[in-house]
Coordinates of C-alpha atoms and ligand atoms in Angstrom, one line a residue:
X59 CA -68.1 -2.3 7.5
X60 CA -68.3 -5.9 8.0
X61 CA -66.2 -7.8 10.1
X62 CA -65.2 -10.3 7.2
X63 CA -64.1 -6.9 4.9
X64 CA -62.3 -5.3 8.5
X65 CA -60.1 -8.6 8.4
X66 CA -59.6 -8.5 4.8
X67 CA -57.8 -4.8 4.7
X68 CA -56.5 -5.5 7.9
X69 CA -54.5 -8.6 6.0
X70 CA -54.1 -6.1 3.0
X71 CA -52.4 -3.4 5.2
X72 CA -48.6 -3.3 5.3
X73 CA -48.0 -2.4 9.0
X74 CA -47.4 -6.1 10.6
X75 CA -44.7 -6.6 7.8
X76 CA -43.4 -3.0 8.2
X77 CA -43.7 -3.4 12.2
X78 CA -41.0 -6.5 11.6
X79 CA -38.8 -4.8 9.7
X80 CA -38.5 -0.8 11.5
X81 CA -35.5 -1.8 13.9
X82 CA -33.5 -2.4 10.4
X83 CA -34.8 0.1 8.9
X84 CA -34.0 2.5 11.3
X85 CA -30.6 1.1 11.9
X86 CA -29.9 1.7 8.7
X87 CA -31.4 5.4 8.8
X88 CA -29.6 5.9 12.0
X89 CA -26.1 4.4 9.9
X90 CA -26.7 6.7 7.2
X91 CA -27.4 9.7 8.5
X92 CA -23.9 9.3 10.6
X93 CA -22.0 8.8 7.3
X94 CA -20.9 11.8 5.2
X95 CA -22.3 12.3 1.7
X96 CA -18.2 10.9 0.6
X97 CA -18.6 8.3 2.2
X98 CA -22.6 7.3 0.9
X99 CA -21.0 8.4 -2.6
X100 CA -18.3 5.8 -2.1
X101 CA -20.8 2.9 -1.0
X102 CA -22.9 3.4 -3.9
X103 CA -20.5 3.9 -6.6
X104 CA -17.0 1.8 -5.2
X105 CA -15.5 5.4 -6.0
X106 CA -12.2 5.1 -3.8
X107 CA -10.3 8.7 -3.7
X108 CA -6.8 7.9 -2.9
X109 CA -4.2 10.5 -2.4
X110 CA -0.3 9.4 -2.7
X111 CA 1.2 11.1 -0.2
X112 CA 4.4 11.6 -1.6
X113 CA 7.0 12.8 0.8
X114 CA 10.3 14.4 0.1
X115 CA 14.0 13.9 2.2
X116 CA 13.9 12.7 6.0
X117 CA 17.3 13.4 7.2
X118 CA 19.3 11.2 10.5
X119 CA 18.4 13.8 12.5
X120 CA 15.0 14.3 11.9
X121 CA 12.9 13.3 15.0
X122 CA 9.5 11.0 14.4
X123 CA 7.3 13.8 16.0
X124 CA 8.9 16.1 12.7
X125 CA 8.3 13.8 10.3
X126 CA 4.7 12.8 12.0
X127 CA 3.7 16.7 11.9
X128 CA 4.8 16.3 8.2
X129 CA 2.5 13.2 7.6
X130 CA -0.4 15.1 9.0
X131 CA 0.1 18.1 7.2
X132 CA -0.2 16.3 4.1
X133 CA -3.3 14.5 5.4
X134 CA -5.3 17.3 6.1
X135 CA -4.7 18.3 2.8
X136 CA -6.1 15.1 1.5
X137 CA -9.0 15.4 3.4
X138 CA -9.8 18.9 1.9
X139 CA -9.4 17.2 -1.3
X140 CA -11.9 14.4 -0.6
X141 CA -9.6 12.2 -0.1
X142 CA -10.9 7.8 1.6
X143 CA -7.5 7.2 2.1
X144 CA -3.7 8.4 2.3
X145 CA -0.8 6.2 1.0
X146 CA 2.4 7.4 2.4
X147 CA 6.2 5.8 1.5
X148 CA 8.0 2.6 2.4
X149 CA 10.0 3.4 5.7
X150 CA 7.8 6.8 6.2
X151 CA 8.9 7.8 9.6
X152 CA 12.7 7.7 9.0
X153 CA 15.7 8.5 6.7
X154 CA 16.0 5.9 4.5
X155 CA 18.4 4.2 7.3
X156 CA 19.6 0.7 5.7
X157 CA 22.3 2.7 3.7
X158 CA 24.1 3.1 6.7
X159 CA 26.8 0.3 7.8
X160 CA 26.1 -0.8 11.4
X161 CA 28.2 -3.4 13.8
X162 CA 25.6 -2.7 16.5
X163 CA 22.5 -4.4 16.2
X164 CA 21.2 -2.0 19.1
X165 CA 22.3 0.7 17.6
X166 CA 20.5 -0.1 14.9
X167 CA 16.9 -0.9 16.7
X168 CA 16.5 2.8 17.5
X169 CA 15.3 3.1 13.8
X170 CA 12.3 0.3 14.7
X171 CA 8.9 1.1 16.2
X172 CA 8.1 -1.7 19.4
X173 CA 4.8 -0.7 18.8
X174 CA 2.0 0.7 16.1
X175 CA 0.7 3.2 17.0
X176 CA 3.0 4.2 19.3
X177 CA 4.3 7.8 21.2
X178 CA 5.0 9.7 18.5
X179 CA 2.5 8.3 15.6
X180 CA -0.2 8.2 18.0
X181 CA -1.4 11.8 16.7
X182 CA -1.3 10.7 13.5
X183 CA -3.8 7.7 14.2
X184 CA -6.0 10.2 15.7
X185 CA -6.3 13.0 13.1
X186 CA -7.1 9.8 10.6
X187 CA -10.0 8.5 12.7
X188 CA -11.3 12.7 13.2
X189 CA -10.6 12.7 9.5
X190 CA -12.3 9.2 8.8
X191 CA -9.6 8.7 6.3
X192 CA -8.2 5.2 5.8
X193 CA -4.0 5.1 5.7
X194 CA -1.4 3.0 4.4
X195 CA 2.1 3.4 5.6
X196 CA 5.5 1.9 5.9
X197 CA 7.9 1.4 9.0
X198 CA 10.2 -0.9 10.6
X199 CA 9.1 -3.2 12.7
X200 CA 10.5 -4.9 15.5
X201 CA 8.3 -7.4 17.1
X202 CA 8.2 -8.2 21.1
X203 CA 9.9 -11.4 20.2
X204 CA 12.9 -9.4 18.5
X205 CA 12.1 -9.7 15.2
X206 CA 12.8 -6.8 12.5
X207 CA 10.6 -6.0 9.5
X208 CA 10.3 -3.6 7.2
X209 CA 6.3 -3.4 7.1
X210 CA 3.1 -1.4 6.3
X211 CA 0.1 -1.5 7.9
X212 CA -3.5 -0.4 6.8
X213 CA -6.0 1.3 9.1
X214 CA -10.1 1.7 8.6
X215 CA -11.7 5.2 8.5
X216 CA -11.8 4.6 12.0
X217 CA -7.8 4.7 12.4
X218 CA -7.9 0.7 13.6
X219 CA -5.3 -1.3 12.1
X220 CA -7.1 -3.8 9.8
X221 CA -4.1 -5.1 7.9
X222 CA 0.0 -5.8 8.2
X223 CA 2.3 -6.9 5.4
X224 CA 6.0 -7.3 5.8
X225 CA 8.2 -6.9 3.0
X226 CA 9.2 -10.3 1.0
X227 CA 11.5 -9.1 -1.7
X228 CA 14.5 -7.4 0.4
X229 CA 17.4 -6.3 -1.6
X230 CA 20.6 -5.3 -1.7
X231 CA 23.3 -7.4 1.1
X232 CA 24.4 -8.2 4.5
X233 CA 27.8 -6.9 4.8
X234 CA 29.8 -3.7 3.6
X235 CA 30.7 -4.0 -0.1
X236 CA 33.2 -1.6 -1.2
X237 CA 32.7 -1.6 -5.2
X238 CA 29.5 0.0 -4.5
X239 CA 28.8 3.7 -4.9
X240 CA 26.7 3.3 -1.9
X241 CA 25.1 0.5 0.3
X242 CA 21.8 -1.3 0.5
X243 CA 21.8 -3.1 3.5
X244 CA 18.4 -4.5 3.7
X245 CA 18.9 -8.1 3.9
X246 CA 21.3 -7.1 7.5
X247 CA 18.4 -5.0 8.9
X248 CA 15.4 -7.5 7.7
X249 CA 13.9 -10.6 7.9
X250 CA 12.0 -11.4 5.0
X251 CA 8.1 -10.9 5.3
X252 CA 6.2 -13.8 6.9
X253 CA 2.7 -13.1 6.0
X254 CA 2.7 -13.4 2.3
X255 CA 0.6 -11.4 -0.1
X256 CA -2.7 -10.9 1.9
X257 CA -5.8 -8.7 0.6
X258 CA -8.4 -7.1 2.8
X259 CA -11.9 -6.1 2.5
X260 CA -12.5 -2.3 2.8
X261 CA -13.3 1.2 1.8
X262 CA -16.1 -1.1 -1.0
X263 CA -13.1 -2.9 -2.1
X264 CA -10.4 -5.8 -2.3
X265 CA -7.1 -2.9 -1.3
X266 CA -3.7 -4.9 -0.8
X267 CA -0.3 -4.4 0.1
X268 CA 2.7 -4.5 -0.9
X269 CA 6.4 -2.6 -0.6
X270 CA 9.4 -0.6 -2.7
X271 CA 11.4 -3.7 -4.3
X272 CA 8.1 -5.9 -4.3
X273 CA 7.0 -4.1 -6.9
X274 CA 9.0 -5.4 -9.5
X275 CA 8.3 -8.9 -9.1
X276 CA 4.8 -10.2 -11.1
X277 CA 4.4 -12.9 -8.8
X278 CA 3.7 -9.9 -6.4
X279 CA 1.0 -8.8 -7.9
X280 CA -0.5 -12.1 -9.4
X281 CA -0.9 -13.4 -6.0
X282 CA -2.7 -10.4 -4.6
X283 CA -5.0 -10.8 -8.6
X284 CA -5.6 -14.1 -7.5
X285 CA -7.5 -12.9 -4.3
X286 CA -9.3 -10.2 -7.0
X287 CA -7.3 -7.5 -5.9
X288 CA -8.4 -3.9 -7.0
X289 CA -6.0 -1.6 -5.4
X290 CA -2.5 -2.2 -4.3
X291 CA -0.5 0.0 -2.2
X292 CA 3.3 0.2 -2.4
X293 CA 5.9 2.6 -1.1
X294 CA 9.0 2.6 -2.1
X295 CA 12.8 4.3 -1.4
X296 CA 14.8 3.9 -4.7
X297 CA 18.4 5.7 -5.1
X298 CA 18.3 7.6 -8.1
X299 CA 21.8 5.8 -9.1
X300 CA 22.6 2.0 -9.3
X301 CA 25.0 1.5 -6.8
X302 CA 26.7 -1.0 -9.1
X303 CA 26.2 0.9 -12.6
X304 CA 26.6 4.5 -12.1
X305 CA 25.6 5.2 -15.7
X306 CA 21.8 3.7 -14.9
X307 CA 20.7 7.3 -13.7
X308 CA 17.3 8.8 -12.9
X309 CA 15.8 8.4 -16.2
X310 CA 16.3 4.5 -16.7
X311 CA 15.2 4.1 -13.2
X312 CA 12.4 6.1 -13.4
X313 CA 11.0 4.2 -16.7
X314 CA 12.1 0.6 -14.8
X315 CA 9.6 2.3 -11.8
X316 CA 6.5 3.2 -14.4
X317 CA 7.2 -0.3 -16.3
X318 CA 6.5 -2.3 -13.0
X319 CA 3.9 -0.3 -12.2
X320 CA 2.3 0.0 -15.0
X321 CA 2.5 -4.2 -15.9
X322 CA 1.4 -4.5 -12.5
X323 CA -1.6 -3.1 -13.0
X324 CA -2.2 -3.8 -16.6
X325 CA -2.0 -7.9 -16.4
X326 CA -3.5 -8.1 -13.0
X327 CA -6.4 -5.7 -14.1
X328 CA -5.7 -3.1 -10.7
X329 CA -5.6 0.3 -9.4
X330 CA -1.7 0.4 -8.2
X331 CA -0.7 3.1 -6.1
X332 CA 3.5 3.7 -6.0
X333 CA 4.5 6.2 -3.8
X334 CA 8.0 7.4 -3.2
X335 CA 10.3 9.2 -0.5
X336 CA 12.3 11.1 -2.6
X337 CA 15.6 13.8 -2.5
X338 CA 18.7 14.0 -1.1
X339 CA 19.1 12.4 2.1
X340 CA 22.2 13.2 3.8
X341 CA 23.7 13.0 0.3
X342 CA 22.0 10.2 -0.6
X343 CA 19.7 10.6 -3.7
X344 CA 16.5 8.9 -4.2
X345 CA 14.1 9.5 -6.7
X346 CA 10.4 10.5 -7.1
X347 CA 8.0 9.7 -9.6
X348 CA 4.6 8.3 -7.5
X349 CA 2.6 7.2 -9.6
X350 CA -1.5 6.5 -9.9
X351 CA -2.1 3.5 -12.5
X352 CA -5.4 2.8 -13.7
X353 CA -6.7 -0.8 -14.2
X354 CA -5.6 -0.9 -17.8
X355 CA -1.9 0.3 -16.9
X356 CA -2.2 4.1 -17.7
X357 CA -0.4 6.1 -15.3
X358 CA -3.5 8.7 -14.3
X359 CA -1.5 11.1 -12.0
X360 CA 2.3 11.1 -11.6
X361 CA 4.1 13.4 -9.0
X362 CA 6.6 16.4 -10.6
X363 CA 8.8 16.9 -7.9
X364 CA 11.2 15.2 -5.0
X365 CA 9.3 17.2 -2.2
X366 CA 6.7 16.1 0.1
X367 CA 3.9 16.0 -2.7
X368 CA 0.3 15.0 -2.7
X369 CA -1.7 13.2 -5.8
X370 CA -5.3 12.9 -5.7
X371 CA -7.6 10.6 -8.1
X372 CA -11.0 9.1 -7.9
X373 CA -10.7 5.5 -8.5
X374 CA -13.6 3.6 -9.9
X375 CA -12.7 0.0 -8.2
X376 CA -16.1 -1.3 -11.0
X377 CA -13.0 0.1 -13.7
X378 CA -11.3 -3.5 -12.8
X379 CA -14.1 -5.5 -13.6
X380 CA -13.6 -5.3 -17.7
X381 CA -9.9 -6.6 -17.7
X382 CA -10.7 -9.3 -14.9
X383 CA -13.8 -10.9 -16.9
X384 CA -12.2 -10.7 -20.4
X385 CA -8.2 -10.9 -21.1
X386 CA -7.4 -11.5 -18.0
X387 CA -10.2 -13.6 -16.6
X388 CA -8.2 -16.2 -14.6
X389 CA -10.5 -18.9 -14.2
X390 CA -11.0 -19.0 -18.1
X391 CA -7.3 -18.5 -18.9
X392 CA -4.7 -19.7 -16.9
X393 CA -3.2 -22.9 -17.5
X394 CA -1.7 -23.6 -13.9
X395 CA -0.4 -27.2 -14.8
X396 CA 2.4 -25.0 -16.6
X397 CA 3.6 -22.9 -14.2
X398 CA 5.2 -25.6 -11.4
X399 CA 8.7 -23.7 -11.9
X400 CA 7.1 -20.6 -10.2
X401 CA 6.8 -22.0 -7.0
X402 CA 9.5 -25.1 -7.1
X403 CA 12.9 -23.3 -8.7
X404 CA 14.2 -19.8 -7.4
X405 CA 16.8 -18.9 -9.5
X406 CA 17.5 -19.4 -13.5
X407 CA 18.7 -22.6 -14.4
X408 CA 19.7 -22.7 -17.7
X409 CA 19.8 -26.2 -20.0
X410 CA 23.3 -27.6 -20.0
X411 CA 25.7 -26.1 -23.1
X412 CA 25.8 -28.2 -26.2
Ligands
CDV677 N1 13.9 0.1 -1.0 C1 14.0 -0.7 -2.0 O1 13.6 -1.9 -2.0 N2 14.7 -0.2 -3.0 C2 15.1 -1.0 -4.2 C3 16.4 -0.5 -4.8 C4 17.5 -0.9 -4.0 C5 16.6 -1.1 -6.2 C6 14.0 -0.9 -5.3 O2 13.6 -1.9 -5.9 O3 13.5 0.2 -5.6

């Protein structure tokens, strides 16, 4: 072999290039062969199997650790289904503690977590992260600087914290009001939210947040579609009863549940996950009806009872992507120079009588 024809297949040969690239290759071997086949299934195909972890009553005198073994029971049941990620309820480590009238505001604090995770939700950070399953729940939150929340958090597969939300739309009142069948004292226990609609990247996809009463406001969603969300995760504690009409029973407010929902996801082109705390706590009713909505508003899995339930669906996040780029392609569509009253008037003000 001549020395001119050595150089030539020495040029041809792929080594020097493949040399350059083996420490990424193998990094990405070595990344691979760590993840399970879920988990490479998910990558490839955005597949995100969520399981709404419905939970039935928490009564006062539940501890956390009870409720905590509770959560986890329900997760390793999601895991053995496949599950990326576990959404539990608005307010999941306690009763459902704003219908109770307090003077106190200490009193009261011994419903909030200081910290996340703390004593007694520390083992269930830990089963996530031996699970590798992602988790969305609700507590209330009282910040070093003595601030009180009602919030949710996200974690990774890896049980870190990746993303907060604190409720914005808090109903009900401040003080003890007598003509009601029962009291919603959210706006005594809560601040409003602070951190607006945010969106994070994970499990493959654009996941957000949101909680109970949130859920029936469109400017919820909209500002989470506006960051291309795919997936929104609410909990949610609704008395089965209007405490001002008592004829507005369970059916009416589980249809006013499945309308939000399902517009929600519908005109914003989402997976929306809704899942309750349901039954009878301390006498106080609240309904069930979690709820899995597809991207085009079709409810695909809806819970059957008021007990600690679990629903579990593959969600194609790529099943978003029709309704964003055609009927509801934003950037094609909106017409933003007519929407100022959104965002400059709060309540309805009608034109003056004639
Ligand atoms: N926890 C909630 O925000 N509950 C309200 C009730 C009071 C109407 C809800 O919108 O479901």
């Amino acid at each position: 072999m001549t020395e001119r024809h050595e150089s030539c297949l020495a040029e041809k040969t792929p080594r020097p290039r493949y040399a350059a690239r083996r420490p990424a290759v193998e990094a990405a071997i070595a990344s691979l062969a760590k993840k399970s086949r879920q988990e490479i299934r998910t990558s490839l195909m955005r597949i995100v199997t969520v399981a709404a972890a419905q939970m039935g009553p928490i009564q006062k005198a539940d501890s956390r650790e009870d409720v905590v073994r509770r959560m986890i029971a329900l997760m390793d049941e999601a895991k053995a289904k496949g599950a990326d990620l576990i959404v539990y309820p608005e307010l999941a480590l306690t009763t459902f503690f704003p219908r109770w009238y307090v003077e106190d505001r200490a009193e009261f604090d011994n419903w909030f977590e200081r910290e996340m995770p703390g004593t007694a939700t520390r083992p269930l950070f830990e089963r996530a992260a031996q699970h590798r399953i992602a988790m969305n729940f609700g507590y209330a939150e009282l910040t070093p600087d003595g601030h009180h929340f009602n919030t949710a958090v996200l974690t990774d597969k890896s049980g870190r914290i990746v993303g907060k939300y604190r409720k914005v739309h808090l109903p009900g009142h401040v003080e003890f009001e007598s003509h009601r069948s029962h009291q919603h004292l959210e706006k005594r226990y809560f601040e409003p939210g602070d951190l607006g609609f945010n969106v994070w990247r994970e499990l493959g996809g654009v996941i957000g947040m949101a909680i109970c009463n949130d859920r029936r406001w469109p400017e919820t969603y909209r500002v989470m579609g506006l960051q291309g969300v795919e997936m929104v995760l609410i909990g949610y504690n609704t008395p089965s009863v209007n405490a001002e009409r008592s004829e507005e029973g369970l059916e009416k407010r589980l249809f006013h549940n499945r309308l939000s929902v399902q517009a929600g996801a519908y005109q914003n082109a989402t997976w929306v996950v809704a899942v309750a705390k349901a039954g009878i706590e301390d006498g106080h009713a609240l309904f069930g009806g979690s709820l899995i909505v597809d991207p085009n508003g079709e409810i695909v899995a809806e819970a059957k009872t008021e007990e600690d339930e679990l629903l579990v669906h593959a969600c194609d996040l790529d099943a978003t992507v029709f309704g964003k780029t055609t009927i509801f392609n934003f950037a094609q569509h909106r017409r933003i120079e007519h929407y100022g009253l959104i965002t400059s008037r709060t309540g309805a003000v009608p034109p003056p009588a004639k």
